[in-house]
Coordinates of C-alpha atoms in Angstrom, one line a residue:
M1 CA -0.5 -44.5 -2.6
G2 CA 0.7 -41.6 -4.7
F3 CA 2.9 -38.6 -3.9
A4 CA 4.1 -35.6 -5.9
R5 CA 5.5 -32.2 -5.1
T6 CA 6.0 -28.9 -6.9
C7 CA 6.7 -25.3 -5.9
S8 CA 5.1 -22.0 -5.6
V9 CA 5.9 -18.7 -3.9
A10 CA 4.4 -17.0 -0.8
L11 CA 4.8 -13.2 -0.7
V12 CA 5.5 -11.3 2.6
G13 CA 5.3 -7.7 1.6
V14 CA 7.5 -7.5 -1.6
E15 CA 9.7 -10.4 -0.6
G16 CA 9.0 -13.9 -1.6
V17 CA 9.5 -17.3 0.1
V18 CA 9.5 -20.5 -2.1
V19 CA 6.9 -22.9 -0.8
E20 CA 6.9 -26.6 -1.6
V21 CA 3.5 -27.9 -2.4
Q22 CA 3.1 -31.6 -1.6
A23 CA 0.2 -33.9 -2.5
D24 CA -0.3 -37.3 -0.9
L25 CA -3.0 -39.8 -1.9
E26 CA -4.0 -42.7 0.4
P27 CA -6.8 -45.3 0.3
G28 CA -9.8 -44.2 2.3
V29 CA -12.9 -42.0 2.2
A30 CA -12.6 -39.3 -0.4
A31 CA -11.6 -36.1 1.3
F32 CA -9.4 -33.0 0.5
T33 CA -7.3 -31.6 3.4
L34 CA -5.1 -28.5 3.0
V35 CA -2.5 -27.9 5.6
G36 CA 0.4 -25.4 6.0
L37 CA -1.1 -22.2 7.6
P38 CA -3.4 -21.2 4.7
D39 CA -5.6 -18.1 5.0
K40 CA -9.3 -18.1 4.0
S41 CA -8.7 -17.4 0.3
L42 CA -6.2 -20.2 0.1
S43 CA -8.4 -22.6 1.9
E44 CA -11.1 -22.0 -0.7
S45 CA -8.7 -23.3 -3.4
R46 CA -9.9 -26.9 -2.6
D47 CA -13.2 -26.2 -4.4
R48 CA -11.6 -24.2 -7.2
V49 CA -8.9 -26.8 -7.9
R50 CA -11.4 -29.7 -7.9
A51 CA -13.8 -28.0 -10.3
A52 CA -10.9 -26.8 -12.6
V53 CA -9.4 -30.3 -12.8
V54 CA -12.8 -31.9 -13.7
N55 CA -13.7 -29.2 -16.2
S56 CA -10.3 -29.6 -17.8
G57 CA -11.1 -33.2 -18.8
A58 CA -9.0 -34.9 -16.0
E59 CA -10.3 -37.3 -13.5
W60 CA -10.4 -36.2 -9.8
P61 CA -8.9 -38.9 -7.5
Q62 CA -11.5 -40.5 -5.3
K63 CA -9.1 -41.1 -2.4
K64 CA -8.0 -39.4 0.8
L65 CA -6.0 -36.4 -0.4
T66 CA -3.7 -34.3 1.7
V67 CA -2.0 -31.2 0.3
G68 CA 0.8 -29.7 2.5
L69 CA 2.4 -26.3 2.1
S70 CA 5.9 -26.3 3.4
P71 CA 7.4 -24.5 5.4
A72 CA 4.3 -24.7 7.5
S73 CA 5.4 -21.8 9.8
V74 CA 5.2 -19.2 7.0
P75 CA 1.7 -17.6 6.6
K76 CA 0.3 -18.2 3.1
G77 CA -2.5 -16.3 1.5
G78 CA -4.1 -15.5 -1.9
S79 CA -5.2 -17.6 -4.8
G80 CA -1.8 -17.8 -6.5
F81 CA -1.2 -21.4 -5.2
D82 CA -4.1 -22.9 -7.2
L83 CA -2.0 -23.9 -10.2
A84 CA 0.7 -25.5 -8.1
V85 CA -1.9 -27.4 -6.0
A86 CA -3.6 -28.7 -9.1
A87 CA -0.3 -29.9 -10.6
A88 CA 0.7 -31.6 -7.4
V89 CA -2.7 -33.4 -7.2
L90 CA -2.4 -34.5 -10.9
G91 CA 1.1 -35.7 -10.2
A92 CA 0.1 -37.8 -7.2
A93 CA -2.8 -39.2 -9.3
E94 CA -0.2 -40.1 -12.0
R95 CA -2.1 -38.1 -14.7
I96 CA 1.3 -36.3 -15.2
D97 CA 4.8 -37.5 -14.4
P98 CA 5.7 -36.2 -10.9
R99 CA 9.3 -35.8 -12.0
T100 CA 8.3 -33.1 -14.6
I101 CA 6.9 -30.8 -11.9
A102 CA 9.4 -31.4 -9.1
D103 CA 11.6 -28.4 -10.1
L104 CA 8.8 -26.2 -11.5
V105 CA 7.5 -23.0 -9.8
L106 CA 3.8 -22.5 -10.6
I107 CA 2.0 -19.3 -9.9
G108 CA -1.7 -18.6 -10.9
E109 CA -5.3 -18.7 -9.8
L110 CA -7.7 -21.2 -11.3
G111 CA -11.2 -20.5 -12.5
L112 CA -13.9 -23.2 -12.1
D113 CA -13.7 -23.7 -15.9
G114 CA -10.0 -24.4 -15.8
R115 CA -8.8 -21.0 -17.0
V116 CA -5.6 -19.7 -15.4
R117 CA -6.2 -16.2 -14.0
P118 CA -3.5 -13.7 -13.3
V119 CA -2.5 -12.7 -9.8
R120 CA -0.6 -9.8 -8.3
G121 CA 3.0 -9.9 -7.3
V122 CA 4.3 -12.1 -10.1
L123 CA 7.6 -10.2 -10.5
P124 CA 8.7 -10.4 -6.8
A125 CA 7.6 -14.0 -6.8
V126 CA 9.7 -14.9 -9.8
L127 CA 12.6 -12.9 -8.4
A128 CA 12.4 -15.0 -5.2
A129 CA 12.3 -18.2 -7.2
A130 CA 15.4 -17.2 -9.2
E131 CA 17.3 -16.3 -6.0
A132 CA 16.4 -19.8 -4.7
G133 CA 17.9 -21.4 -7.7
Y134 CA 14.8 -22.3 -9.8
R135 CA 15.0 -21.7 -13.5
Q136 CA 11.6 -22.7 -14.8
V137 CA 8.4 -21.0 -13.9
V138 CA 4.8 -21.3 -15.1
V139 CA 2.6 -18.2 -14.8
P140 CA -0.7 -17.0 -16.3
E141 CA -0.3 -15.8 -19.9
Q142 CA -1.3 -12.2 -19.1
T143 CA 1.7 -11.9 -16.7
A144 CA 4.3 -13.7 -18.8
G145 CA 5.9 -10.4 -19.8
E146 CA 6.2 -9.4 -16.2
A147 CA 7.8 -12.7 -15.2
S148 CA 10.2 -12.5 -18.2
L149 CA 11.8 -9.4 -16.7
V150 CA 13.8 -11.7 -14.4
P151 CA 17.0 -12.8 -16.2
G152 CA 18.0 -16.4 -16.3
V153 CA 14.5 -17.8 -15.9
S154 CA 12.5 -19.7 -18.5
V155 CA 8.9 -18.6 -18.4
L156 CA 5.9 -20.5 -19.7
G157 CA 2.7 -18.6 -19.9
V158 CA -0.5 -20.7 -20.0
R159 CA -4.1 -19.8 -20.5
T160 CA -5.8 -22.9 -19.1
L161 CA -5.0 -25.9 -17.0
R162 CA -5.6 -28.1 -20.1
Q163 CA -2.7 -26.4 -21.8
L164 CA -0.4 -27.0 -18.8
I165 CA -1.3 -30.7 -18.8
A166 CA -0.7 -31.0 -22.5
V167 CA 2.8 -29.4 -22.2
L168 CA 3.8 -31.6 -19.2
T169 CA 2.6 -34.8 -21.0
D170 CA 4.0 -34.0 -24.4
E171 CA 0.5 -34.0 -25.9
P172 CA -0.8 -31.5 -28.6
V173 CA -1.4 -28.2 -26.9
P174 CA -5.0 -27.1 -27.4
D175 CA -5.5 -23.7 -28.9
E176 CA -7.7 -22.0 -26.3
E177 CA -9.7 -19.1 -27.5
A178 CA -8.9 -15.6 -26.2
G179 CA -11.5 -13.1 -25.2
E180 CA -13.5 -11.4 -27.9
E181 CA -11.9 -8.3 -29.4
G182 CA -13.4 -5.1 -28.2
R183 CA -14.8 -6.6 -25.0
P184 CA -13.2 -6.1 -21.6
D185 CA -11.0 -9.0 -20.4
A186 CA -12.3 -10.3 -17.2
M187 CA -9.1 -12.2 -16.7
L188 CA -7.3 -9.0 -15.9
A189 CA -9.6 -8.2 -12.9
G190 CA -7.2 -9.9 -10.5
L191 CA -4.3 -7.6 -11.4
L192 CA -5.9 -4.2 -10.5
V193 CA -7.2 -3.6 -7.0
P194 CA -10.0 -0.9 -6.9
G195 CA -8.9 2.0 -4.7
A196 CA -5.4 0.7 -4.2
G197 CA -3.8 3.4 -6.3
I198 CA -5.8 6.4 -5.3
G199 CA -3.5 9.5 -5.7
T200 CA -0.8 7.3 -7.4
G201 CA 0.3 7.5 -10.9
L202 CA 3.3 6.9 -13.1
A203 CA 5.1 10.0 -14.4
A204 CA 4.7 10.6 -18.1
E205 CA 7.5 11.3 -20.4
P206 CA 8.8 14.9 -20.2
T207 CA 7.3 15.7 -23.6
E208 CA 3.9 14.3 -22.6
G209 CA 3.4 15.4 -19.0
P210 CA 2.9 18.9 -17.6
D211 CA 5.6 21.3 -18.8
L212 CA 7.6 23.4 -16.4
A213 CA 7.4 26.2 -18.9
D214 CA 3.7 26.6 -17.9
V215 CA 4.8 28.0 -14.5
A216 CA 4.9 31.8 -14.5
G217 CA 7.9 33.4 -12.8
Q218 CA 9.1 31.7 -9.6
H219 CA 12.8 31.6 -10.5
R220 CA 13.9 30.7 -6.9
A221 CA 11.3 27.9 -6.6
R222 CA 12.2 26.5 -10.0
L223 CA 15.8 26.4 -9.0
A224 CA 14.9 24.6 -5.8
L225 CA 12.9 22.1 -7.9
E226 CA 16.0 21.5 -10.1
V227 CA 18.3 21.1 -7.1
A228 CA 15.9 18.7 -5.5
A229 CA 15.7 16.5 -8.6
A230 CA 19.5 16.6 -9.2
G231 CA 20.4 15.5 -5.7
G232 CA 17.3 13.7 -4.4
H233 CA 16.7 16.4 -1.7
H234 CA 13.4 16.8 0.1
L235 CA 11.6 20.0 -0.6
L236 CA 9.1 22.3 1.2
L237 CA 7.2 25.0 -0.8
S238 CA 5.4 27.5 1.4
G239 CA 3.4 30.5 0.3
P240 CA -0.1 31.9 -0.3
P241 CA -2.7 30.0 -2.4
G242 CA -2.5 30.4 -6.1
A243 CA 1.3 31.1 -6.2
G244 CA 2.1 27.8 -8.1
K245 CA 3.2 25.4 -5.3
T246 CA 1.1 22.5 -6.7
M247 CA 2.0 23.2 -10.3
L248 CA 5.7 23.1 -9.4
A249 CA 5.4 19.8 -7.5
E250 CA 3.4 18.1 -10.2
R251 CA 6.2 18.9 -12.7
L252 CA 8.9 17.5 -10.4
P253 CA 8.6 13.9 -11.7
G254 CA 9.1 15.1 -15.3
I255 CA 12.6 16.4 -14.6
L256 CA 13.8 13.2 -12.9
P257 CA 15.9 10.9 -15.1
P258 CA 14.5 7.5 -16.2
L259 CA 14.9 4.7 -13.7
T260 CA 17.8 2.3 -14.0
R261 CA 17.1 -1.4 -14.7
Q262 CA 17.5 -2.3 -11.0
E263 CA 15.3 0.7 -9.9
S264 CA 12.7 -0.3 -12.5
L265 CA 12.5 -3.8 -11.1
E266 CA 12.1 -2.5 -7.5
V267 CA 9.3 -0.1 -8.5
T268 CA 7.6 -2.7 -10.6
A269 CA 7.7 -5.2 -7.8
V270 CA 6.0 -2.8 -5.4
H271 CA 3.3 -1.8 -7.9
S272 CA 2.7 -5.4 -8.8
V273 CA 2.0 -6.4 -5.2
A274 CA -0.2 -3.3 -4.6
G275 CA -2.3 -4.1 -7.7
I276 CA -1.7 -0.8 -9.6
L277 CA 0.6 -2.1 -12.3
P278 CA -0.9 -1.0 -15.7
P279 CA -1.8 -4.0 -17.8
G280 CA 0.4 -4.4 -20.8
E281 CA 3.2 -2.4 -19.3
P282 CA 5.2 -4.9 -17.2
L283 CA 8.2 -2.7 -16.5
V284 CA 7.9 0.8 -14.9
R285 CA 10.5 3.0 -16.5
R286 CA 9.6 6.5 -15.2
A287 CA 9.7 7.7 -11.6
P288 CA 6.3 7.2 -9.8
Y289 CA 4.3 10.1 -8.4
C290 CA 2.1 9.7 -5.4
A291 CA -0.1 12.5 -4.0
P292 CA -2.4 11.2 -1.2
H293 CA -5.2 13.4 0.1
H294 CA -4.6 15.2 3.4
S295 CA -7.2 12.9 5.1
A296 CA -5.0 9.9 4.5
T297 CA -4.6 7.6 7.5
M298 CA -1.4 6.2 9.0
Q299 CA -2.0 2.8 7.3
S300 CA -2.6 4.3 3.8
L301 CA 0.6 6.5 4.0
V302 CA 3.1 4.1 5.7
G303 CA 1.5 0.8 5.0
G304 CA -0.7 -1.7 6.9
G305 CA -4.1 -3.2 6.7
N306 CA -5.7 -6.4 7.9
G307 CA -3.5 -9.5 8.0
L308 CA 0.0 -9.0 6.5
P309 CA 0.7 -5.2 5.9
R310 CA 0.3 -3.9 2.4
P311 CA 2.4 -1.2 0.7
G312 CA 1.4 2.4 1.6
A313 CA 2.0 5.7 -0.2
V314 CA 5.7 5.9 0.9
S315 CA 6.4 2.5 -0.8
L316 CA 4.3 3.3 -3.9
A317 CA 6.4 6.4 -4.3
H318 CA 9.7 4.4 -4.0
R319 CA 12.3 5.9 -6.4
G320 CA 9.8 8.7 -7.2
V321 CA 8.0 11.6 -5.7
L322 CA 5.7 11.7 -2.7
F323 CA 3.8 15.0 -2.7
L324 CA 1.8 16.1 0.3
D325 CA -0.3 19.1 -0.7
E326 CA -1.7 21.2 2.2
A327 CA 0.8 19.4 4.4
P328 CA -0.3 21.1 7.7
E329 CA -3.7 19.6 7.2
F330 CA -2.3 16.1 7.6
S331 CA -2.5 14.4 11.0
G332 CA 0.6 15.2 13.1
K333 CA 1.2 11.5 13.8
V334 CA 1.0 10.7 10.1
L335 CA 3.6 13.3 9.2
D336 CA 5.9 12.3 12.0
A337 CA 5.7 8.7 10.8
L338 CA 7.7 9.9 7.7
R339 CA 10.8 10.7 9.8
Q340 CA 12.1 7.1 9.8
P341 CA 11.7 6.2 6.1
L342 CA 13.2 9.6 5.2
E343 CA 16.4 8.6 6.9
S344 CA 16.5 4.8 6.2
G345 CA 14.9 4.5 2.8
H346 CA 12.6 1.7 4.0
V347 CA 9.8 1.1 6.4
V348 CA 9.4 -1.8 8.8
I349 CA 5.8 -2.5 9.8
A350 CA 5.1 -4.9 12.7
R351 CA 1.6 -6.4 13.0
A352 CA 0.2 -9.4 14.7
A353 CA 0.3 -11.4 11.4
G354 CA 3.9 -10.7 10.9
V355 CA 6.7 -8.1 10.2
V356 CA 7.2 -6.7 6.7
R357 CA 10.0 -4.6 5.4
L358 CA 9.0 -2.4 2.4
P359 CA 11.2 -0.1 0.3
A360 CA 10.5 3.6 0.8
R361 CA 13.3 5.7 -0.8
F362 CA 11.4 8.6 -2.2
L363 CA 11.7 12.3 -2.8
L364 CA 9.4 14.2 -0.4
A365 CA 7.7 17.4 -1.6
L366 CA 5.6 19.4 0.8
A367 CA 3.3 22.3 0.0
A368 CA 2.0 24.5 2.8
N369 CA 0.1 27.8 3.3
P370 CA 1.3 30.2 5.9
C371 CA -1.9 30.2 7.9
P372 CA -5.4 28.6 7.6
C373 CA -6.7 31.4 5.4
G374 CA -3.5 31.5 3.4
R375 CA -3.1 35.3 3.4
H376 CA -0.8 35.8 6.4
T377 CA 2.3 36.8 4.3
L378 CA 0.4 39.0 1.9
Y379 CA 0.5 42.8 2.5
G380 CA -2.9 44.3 2.8
A381 CA -4.7 41.0 2.1
G382 CA -6.8 41.1 5.2
C383 CA -5.6 38.0 7.1
E384 CA -7.7 37.8 10.3
C385 CA -6.0 34.7 11.8
P386 CA -4.8 35.4 15.3
A387 CA -1.1 35.1 15.9
S388 CA -1.6 32.1 18.2
L389 CA -3.6 30.3 15.4
V390 CA -0.9 31.0 12.9
R391 CA 1.8 29.6 15.2
R392 CA -0.2 26.5 15.9
Y393 CA -0.9 26.0 12.2
Q394 CA 2.8 26.3 11.2
A395 CA 3.8 24.1 14.2
R396 CA 1.9 21.2 12.6
L397 CA 5.0 20.5 10.6
S398 CA 7.2 19.4 13.5
G399 CA 10.8 20.5 13.9
P400 CA 12.3 17.0 13.6
L401 CA 10.4 16.5 10.3
L402 CA 11.5 19.9 8.9
D403 CA 15.1 19.2 10.0
R404 CA 15.0 16.3 7.4
V405 CA 13.8 18.6 4.6
D406 CA 16.9 20.0 2.7
L407 CA 15.2 22.8 0.8
R408 CA 12.7 25.3 2.2
V409 CA 11.5 27.9 -0.3
E410 CA 9.1 30.7 0.1
V411 CA 6.9 30.9 -3.0
E412 CA 5.9 34.5 -3.6
P413 CA 2.7 35.6 -5.3
V414 CA 3.0 35.8 -9.1
T415 CA 3.5 39.3 -10.4
R416 CA 1.4 40.7 -13.1
A417 CA 4.3 40.9 -15.5
D418 CA 5.2 37.2 -15.0
L419 CA 1.5 36.2 -15.3
L420 CA 1.1 38.0 -18.6
G421 CA 4.3 36.6 -20.0
Q422 CA 6.1 40.0 -20.1
G423 CA 9.2 38.5 -18.4
G424 CA 9.5 35.7 -21.0
R425 CA 8.6 32.1 -20.9
G426 CA 10.4 29.9 -18.5
E427 CA 12.5 26.9 -19.4
T428 CA 10.9 23.7 -20.5
T429 CA 10.9 20.5 -18.6
A430 CA 13.1 18.8 -21.2
A431 CA 15.8 21.5 -20.8
V432 CA 15.8 21.3 -17.0
A433 CA 15.8 17.5 -17.2
A434 CA 18.9 17.5 -19.3
R435 CA 20.8 19.6 -16.7
V436 CA 19.5 17.3 -13.9
H437 CA 20.8 14.3 -15.9
E438 CA 24.3 15.9 -16.3
A439 CA 24.5 16.7 -12.6
R440 CA 23.5 13.2 -11.6
T441 CA 26.1 11.8 -14.0
R442 CA 28.8 14.0 -12.4
A443 CA 27.7 12.8 -8.9
A444 CA 27.6 9.1 -10.0
A445 CA 31.1 9.4 -11.4
R446 CA 32.4 10.9 -8.1
L447 CA 30.6 8.2 -6.0
A448 CA 31.4 5.3 -8.3
D449 CA 33.4 3.4 -5.7
T450 CA 30.9 4.0 -2.9
P451 CA 27.5 2.4 -2.1
W452 CA 25.8 5.8 -2.7
K453 CA 24.4 7.2 -6.0
L454 CA 23.0 10.6 -5.0
N455 CA 24.4 13.5 -2.9
S456 CA 21.4 13.2 -0.5
E457 CA 22.5 9.7 0.4
I458 CA 26.1 10.5 1.5
P459 CA 26.6 10.2 5.3
G460 CA 27.7 13.3 7.2
H461 CA 31.0 11.7 8.3
E462 CA 32.0 11.1 4.6
L463 CA 31.1 14.7 3.8
R464 CA 33.3 16.1 6.5
T465 CA 36.3 13.8 5.9
R466 CA 36.4 12.7 2.2
H467 CA 34.2 15.0 0.2
L468 CA 35.5 18.4 1.4
A469 CA 34.4 21.8 0.2
A470 CA 36.8 24.5 -0.9
P471 CA 39.0 26.0 1.8
G472 CA 37.1 28.7 3.7
A473 CA 33.8 28.0 2.0
L474 CA 32.1 26.8 5.2
A475 CA 32.8 29.9 7.2
T476 CA 29.2 31.1 7.0
A477 CA 27.7 27.7 7.7
E478 CA 29.9 27.3 10.8
R479 CA 28.8 30.6 12.2
D480 CA 25.1 29.5 11.7
V481 CA 25.9 26.3 13.7
E482 CA 27.5 28.4 16.5
R483 CA 24.4 30.7 16.7
G484 CA 22.0 27.7 16.8
L485 CA 20.5 28.4 13.4
L486 CA 21.7 25.0 12.1
T487 CA 21.8 21.6 13.8
A488 CA 24.5 19.0 13.1
R489 CA 22.1 17.3 10.8
G490 CA 21.3 20.6 9.2
L491 CA 24.9 21.2 8.5
D492 CA 25.3 17.8 6.8
R493 CA 22.3 18.6 4.6
V494 CA 23.7 22.0 3.7
L495 CA 26.8 20.2 2.5
R496 CA 24.8 17.7 0.5
V497 CA 22.8 20.5 -1.2
A498 CA 26.1 22.5 -1.9
W499 CA 27.5 19.5 -3.7
T500 CA 24.4 19.3 -5.8
V501 CA 24.6 23.0 -6.6
A502 CA 28.3 22.5 -7.5
D503 CA 27.4 19.6 -9.8
L504 CA 24.7 21.7 -11.6
A505 CA 27.3 24.6 -12.0
G506 CA 30.1 22.3 -13.1
H507 CA 32.3 22.9 -10.2
D508 CA 34.8 20.3 -8.9
R509 CA 33.8 21.0 -5.3
P510 CA 31.6 23.5 -3.6
D511 CA 32.9 27.0 -3.2
S512 CA 31.6 29.8 -1.0
Q513 CA 28.9 30.8 -3.5
D514 CA 27.6 27.2 -3.6
I515 CA 27.5 27.0 0.2
A516 CA 25.7 30.4 0.4
L517 CA 23.1 29.2 -2.1
A518 CA 22.6 25.9 -0.2
L519 CA 22.2 27.9 3.1
E520 CA 19.6 30.1 1.5
L521 CA 17.7 27.2 0.2
R522 CA 17.9 25.5 3.5
T523 CA 17.1 28.4 5.9
G524 CA 15.1 30.7 3.7
V525 CA 17.4 33.6 4.7
T526 CA 18.6 35.6 1.7
R527 CA 22.3 35.5 1.2
G528 CA 22.6 37.7 -1.8
V529 CA 23.2 34.9 -4.3
P530 CA 22.0 35.8 -7.8
V531 CA 19.7 33.3 -9.5
G532 CA 18.7 33.3 -13.1
A533 CA 16.0 31.4 -14.9
G534 CA 18.6 28.9 -16.2
G535 CA 19.8 27.6 -12.8
P536 CA 22.6 28.5 -10.5
A537 CA 24.5 31.6 -11.5

């Protein structure tokens, strides 16, 4: 009788659970039994592992073989357990010393020829292993860079099962041939899921992506974009077609600062699980940008699918921008599903297969036309939409959702002078990004001893008790609350925006001008605050 054990990781959303893979050999009729709540793809590993072991030059044990995955109550799926199952079987057959694999975490899929194929979710899997106290992991060679992002963990990247056996038995490691140069690498097929990243991309560097200077005019909307980026405030751009709403939103990720190390790991983990992590770029350093089509379903936006839920657009836009163009065309239920993640920064999805908690702290940008034809606010443009139809169209963005949007800006049609460049070219993305970085630095210094990093994250109680505005600065906002123009949540959000405006202007705390500008950006009612092309006056 032979017994061996090693470890692998089961992913539940973007969180991992270390699984002990045990192999037991007993005399009897040759059979291979896999237990421990495996799904269909994991059950098929019996045939993959047997063929890979034989084609790697090792002898398959002709005994009764039982492989158990513990804890048995945790659902397990995917092909990432193949390498651990093969190692446990070889340990039980004494082809390798069982003690050498007892404290190893092995992640990878096996081909029938013994090649180790990459799988999705390596980064969150290695993070889970490190948190559980494991310090040695074995992963496919193509994902070794991704696994090496976790500090304090020794990573071994292998190309074939033969290489792993040689390393564990102190034999000469065979030099396996890589794919031919110039030909597509079929081994990378498991990393990218076709269709999983529709409408999702990673923001380019400010010098490479779309430039904010390409937008003609729109000084008020450009200011709102800068305030949104500096404080992490949600934004609604409404106006007629062709005014530049989409152009502005597409340039929003470019003015966001690079992700911190912790934020990069969070974003990379989500993109790795979703199968949209670019090969050769293990660490995502720029804020992601996700722009789903207005026909997106609830599952594609929030997350879901068959079996355990998968990340949706709100999670793919984590620490970045979620842009909903033609927002009123989205389903009302889909839009209202955003209300919870907008407040909490995460989404909890409950399905029959289990409950998954996914990160979803994103900056929401909405773009909307005033009516179905888009000409309702244009003088003499010939809008024929009935008033009732206009009201119904605008009501598709519900009050509770809009109450969570800090900035609401009316984007006016571009004038002939601005379009022809007679008013001068606007500021570049790099110039605005520099001011955003300075404002965020001021906010981070002020919030250094708190769990918050951005003004949009500060709770209302803290704003009213510890982070106070200048004396008398809130008089206008208090009158709006009394008249019912602002809710209690709306007042808190005005204060948050005012702090961001003050950070951009270099003020120690918001004054009456900062509050007035925040009210104007929140309610759309002009307060007579002057705005230049270079930001808050």
